Amino acid sequence: MGKKRIMVIFGTRPEAIKMVPVIKALEKAAEFEPIVVVTGQHRQMLDQVLETFDVSPAFDLNLMSDQQTLTKITVSVLSQMEQLLKTTNPDAVLVHGDTTTTLAASLAAFYQQIPVGHVEAGLRTWQKYDPFPEEINRQLTDAITQWYFAPTERSRQNLLKEHRDESRIYVTGNTAIDMLAHTVSDQWQLPMQNQIAPNAKIILLTMHRRENQGAPMKAAFSAINDFVLEHPEIEVVFPVHLSPNVQKAAHQAFDDNERVHLIAPLNVIDFHNLAARSWLIMTDSGGIQEEAPSLGKPVLVLRDTTERPEGVQAGTLKLVGTDAKTIQKWLTAFLNDQTVYEQMARAQNPYGDGQAAKRIVDVLCRELN
Ligand code: UD1
Ligand code: UDP
């Protein structure tokens, strides 16, 4: 029997980071031929991951445009994927997470009646606009999905609440943990180490979500800026997302503060190692919330909700939202109360044992052969 052809479709940085372990596991399995398709919803930030892990896509839809709208991304993926799916006719399609690429690629596969495996299925806030548009992207994707690769028992339960077929849900762990095994090392040095005082307490900051752009982002940045100005031992490293809205807000808030280092997006190896050496992480990112418990780093989550309650339960994540006073209060608590800090830093990783990709490939092997 010939090899089964699995099309792996993704388009943004976090999808790439969490799909690389799956692609590598498919490449190793004699039963499969992976076909990597990138939509190019992100360009530089996606290419950074592909280059780091030596992944060469078979097809690249190259769709990114400046200030792209959700409609434009969706229409472009749908129309380009129709032809590609018809000509390549894979046995199955794999998508990841909750981006617009995820939903549009799943829908395109559904129209061709090709089964979809959803990696990182079942995350929910149950809030339609929070995060926007990701909550609805993942719910709609899970209406199409054939095989649900749920990272945790909690995400399995979410799928069961939606009456998804129990026999098609597999708890695998999160592939983000698989990836960490390939990135963090003792030998690493931060490329911009000489710009940071040797004993500085480093806050690693990222913020990019659509629902945070505008007033929430401004409030959070202003709270962080004030805190840094008041505490000379603190330095912030902020690899700024390439979204023009985020770039503008970051430069407006921090250009006059020499202890806030605005840098280009880091490759994931540098980012994980910097995270591992930071004092504290502040972020609205989804993926970073999954990585931090494994790195033993407390995270102040700059959002009002999270689809990753496991990290809150484990004690690593504190949901602080974007209110300036609340952010200041928590930063001060961390700085002044070592026990608050230690409790969060000691938490256990709830996202699996780093074998998620292998489990996903094993399921596909059983289901397709
Ligand atoms: C997207 C996802 C979000 C995910 C995030 C990860 C959607 C709707 N949003 O949000 O779920 O958390 O990726 O980062 O799917 N840009 C570049 N170069 C890049 C990447 C982006 O210039 O490599 C700029 C472009 O001007 C682009 C803009 O950023 O138009 C926004 O990118 P987009 O993918 O629409 O939104 P993100 O905020 O990145
Ligand atoms: N990341 C990276 N370089 C950076 C910032 C983040 O490689 O400069 C990684 C991070 O470790 C995580 C992923 O990118 O794996 C998170 O991506 P992002 O925050 O863009 O998206 P989200 O997870 O919110 O969807």
CSV table of N, CA, C and O in Angstrom, one decimal, residues 3-10 19 22-23 26-27 32-38 55-60 81 84-85 87-95 114:
chain,number,residue,atom,x,y,z
A,3,LYS,N,2.1,5.3,0.5
A,3,LYS,CA,2.1,6.1,1.6
A,3,LYS,C,0.8,7.0,1.6
A,3,LYS,O,0.4,7.5,0.6
A,4,LYS,N,0.3,7.3,2.8
A,4,LYS,CA,-0.8,8.2,2.9
A,4,LYS,C,-0.3,9.6,2.9
A,4,LYS,O,0.8,9.9,3.5
A,5,ARG,N,-0.9,10.5,2.2
A,5,ARG,CA,-0.4,11.9,2.0
A,5,ARG,C,-1.2,12.8,2.9
A,5,ARG,O,-2.4,13.0,2.8
A,6,ILE,N,-0.4,13.4,3.8
A,6,ILE,CA,-1.0,14.3,4.8
A,6,ILE,C,-0.6,15.7,4.5
A,6,ILE,O,0.6,16.1,4.6
A,7,MET,N,-1.6,16.6,4.2
A,7,MET,CA,-1.3,18.0,4.0
A,7,MET,C,-1.4,18.7,5.3
A,7,MET,O,-2.4,18.7,6.0
A,8,VAL,N,-0.3,19.4,5.7
A,8,VAL,CA,-0.2,20.2,6.9
A,8,VAL,C,-0.2,21.6,6.5
A,8,VAL,O,0.7,22.1,5.8
A,9,ILE,N,-1.3,22.3,6.9
A,9,ILE,CA,-1.5,23.7,6.4
A,9,ILE,C,-1.4,24.7,7.6
A,9,ILE,O,-2.1,24.5,8.6
A,10,PHE,N,-0.6,25.7,7.5
A,10,PHE,CA,-0.5,26.7,8.5
A,10,PHE,C,0.0,28.0,7.9
A,10,PHE,O,0.4,28.1,6.7
A,19,MET,N,3.6,23.2,14.8
A,19,MET,CA,3.4,22.2,13.7
A,19,MET,C,4.7,21.6,13.3
A,19,MET,O,4.8,20.5,12.8
A,22,VAL,N,5.2,18.1,14.5
A,22,VAL,CA,4.3,17.2,13.8
A,22,VAL,C,4.8,16.8,12.4
A,22,VAL,O,4.8,15.6,12.0
A,23,ILE,N,5.3,17.8,11.7
A,23,ILE,CA,5.9,17.6,10.4
A,23,ILE,C,7.1,16.6,10.6
A,23,ILE,O,7.2,15.7,9.8
A,26,LEU,N,5.9,13.2,11.2
A,26,LEU,CA,5.3,12.6,9.9
A,26,LEU,C,6.4,12.1,9.0
A,26,LEU,O,6.4,11.1,8.3
A,27,GLU,N,7.5,13.0,8.9
A,27,GLU,CA,8.6,12.6,8.0
A,27,GLU,C,9.3,11.3,8.4
A,27,GLU,O,9.8,10.6,7.6
A,32,PHE,N,3.7,7.7,6.0
A,32,PHE,CA,3.2,9.0,5.6
A,32,PHE,C,4.1,9.7,4.7
A,32,PHE,O,5.3,9.7,4.8
A,33,GLU,N,3.5,10.5,3.8
A,33,GLU,CA,4.2,11.6,3.0
A,33,GLU,C,3.6,12.9,3.4
A,33,GLU,O,2.5,13.2,3.0
A,34,PRO,N,4.3,13.7,4.2
A,34,PRO,CA,3.7,15.0,4.5
A,34,PRO,C,3.8,16.0,3.3
A,34,PRO,O,4.8,16.0,2.6
A,35,ILE,N,2.8,16.8,3.2
A,35,ILE,CA,2.8,17.9,2.1
A,35,ILE,C,2.6,19.2,2.9
A,35,ILE,O,1.5,19.5,3.4
A,36,VAL,N,3.7,20.0,3.0
A,36,VAL,CA,3.6,21.2,3.8
A,36,VAL,C,3.1,22.4,3.0
A,36,VAL,O,3.7,22.7,1.9
A,37,VAL,N,2.0,23.0,3.4
A,37,VAL,CA,1.5,24.1,2.7
A,37,VAL,C,1.4,25.3,3.7
A,37,VAL,O,0.9,25.2,4.8
A,38,VAL,N,2.1,26.4,3.3
A,38,VAL,CA,1.9,27.6,4.1
A,38,VAL,C,1.1,28.7,3.4
A,38,VAL,O,1.2,28.8,2.2
A,55,VAL,N,12.5,23.7,7.3
A,55,VAL,CA,11.2,23.2,6.7
A,55,VAL,C,11.0,23.9,5.4
A,55,VAL,O,11.0,25.1,5.3
A,56,SER,N,10.9,23.1,4.3
A,56,SER,CA,10.6,23.7,2.9
A,56,SER,C,9.2,23.4,2.5
A,56,SER,O,9.0,22.3,2.1
A,57,PRO,N,8.3,24.4,2.5
A,57,PRO,CA,6.9,24.1,2.1
A,57,PRO,C,6.9,23.7,0.6
A,57,PRO,O,7.6,24.2,-0.2
A,58,ALA,N,6.0,22.7,0.3
A,58,ALA,CA,5.8,22.3,-1.1
A,58,ALA,C,5.0,23.4,-1.8
A,58,ALA,O,5.1,23.6,-3.0
A,59,PHE,N,4.1,24.1,-1.0
A,59,PHE,CA,3.3,25.2,-1.6
A,59,PHE,C,3.2,26.4,-0.7
A,59,PHE,O,3.1,26.2,0.5
A,60,ASP,N,3.3,27.6,-1.2
A,60,ASP,CA,3.3,28.8,-0.4
A,60,ASP,C,2.2,29.8,-1.1
A,60,ASP,O,2.5,30.3,-2.2
A,81,MET,N,-6.9,27.5,-1.9
A,81,MET,CA,-6.9,26.1,-1.4
A,81,MET,C,-7.8,25.2,-2.3
A,81,MET,O,-7.5,24.0,-2.4
A,84,LEU,N,-5.7,23.9,-5.1
A,84,LEU,CA,-4.6,23.1,-4.6
A,84,LEU,C,-5.1,21.7,-4.0
A,84,LEU,O,-4.5,20.7,-4.3
A,85,LEU,N,-6.2,21.8,-3.3
A,85,LEU,CA,-6.7,20.5,-2.8
A,85,LEU,C,-7.2,19.6,-3.9
A,85,LEU,O,-7.0,18.4,-3.9
A,87,THR,N,-6.0,19.5,-7.0
A,87,THR,CA,-4.9,18.9,-7.8
A,87,THR,C,-4.1,17.9,-6.9
A,87,THR,O,-3.6,16.9,-7.5
A,88,THR,N,-3.9,18.2,-5.6
A,88,THR,CA,-3.0,17.3,-4.8
A,88,THR,C,-3.8,16.2,-4.2
A,88,THR,O,-3.3,15.1,-3.9
A,89,ASN,N,-5.1,16.4,-3.9
A,89,ASN,CA,-6.0,15.4,-3.4
A,89,ASN,C,-5.4,14.6,-2.2
A,89,ASN,O,-5.2,13.3,-2.3
A,90,PRO,N,-5.0,15.2,-1.1
A,90,PRO,CA,-4.4,14.5,0.0
A,90,PRO,C,-5.4,13.6,0.7
A,90,PRO,O,-6.6,13.7,0.6
A,91,ASP,N,-4.9,12.6,1.5
A,91,ASP,CA,-5.8,11.7,2.3
A,91,ASP,C,-6.4,12.4,3.5
A,91,ASP,O,-7.4,12.0,4.0
A,92,ALA,N,-5.6,13.4,4.0
A,92,ALA,CA,-6.1,14.1,5.2
A,92,ALA,C,-5.4,15.5,5.2
A,92,ALA,O,-4.4,15.7,4.6
A,93,VAL,N,-6.0,16.4,6.0
A,93,VAL,CA,-5.5,17.7,6.2
A,93,VAL,C,-5.3,17.9,7.7
A,93,VAL,O,-6.1,17.6,8.4
A,94,LEU,N,-4.1,18.5,8.0
A,94,LEU,CA,-4.0,18.9,9.5
A,94,LEU,C,-3.9,20.4,9.6
A,94,LEU,O,-3.2,21.1,8.8
A,95,VAL,N,-4.6,21.0,10.5
A,95,VAL,CA,-4.5,22.4,10.8
A,95,VAL,C,-4.2,22.5,12.3
A,95,VAL,O,-4.3,21.6,13.1
A,114,ILE,N,-12.5,16.3,2.4
A,114,ILE,CA,-11.2,15.7,2.9
A,114,ILE,C,-11.2,15.8,4.4
A,114,ILE,O,-11.5,16.9,4.9
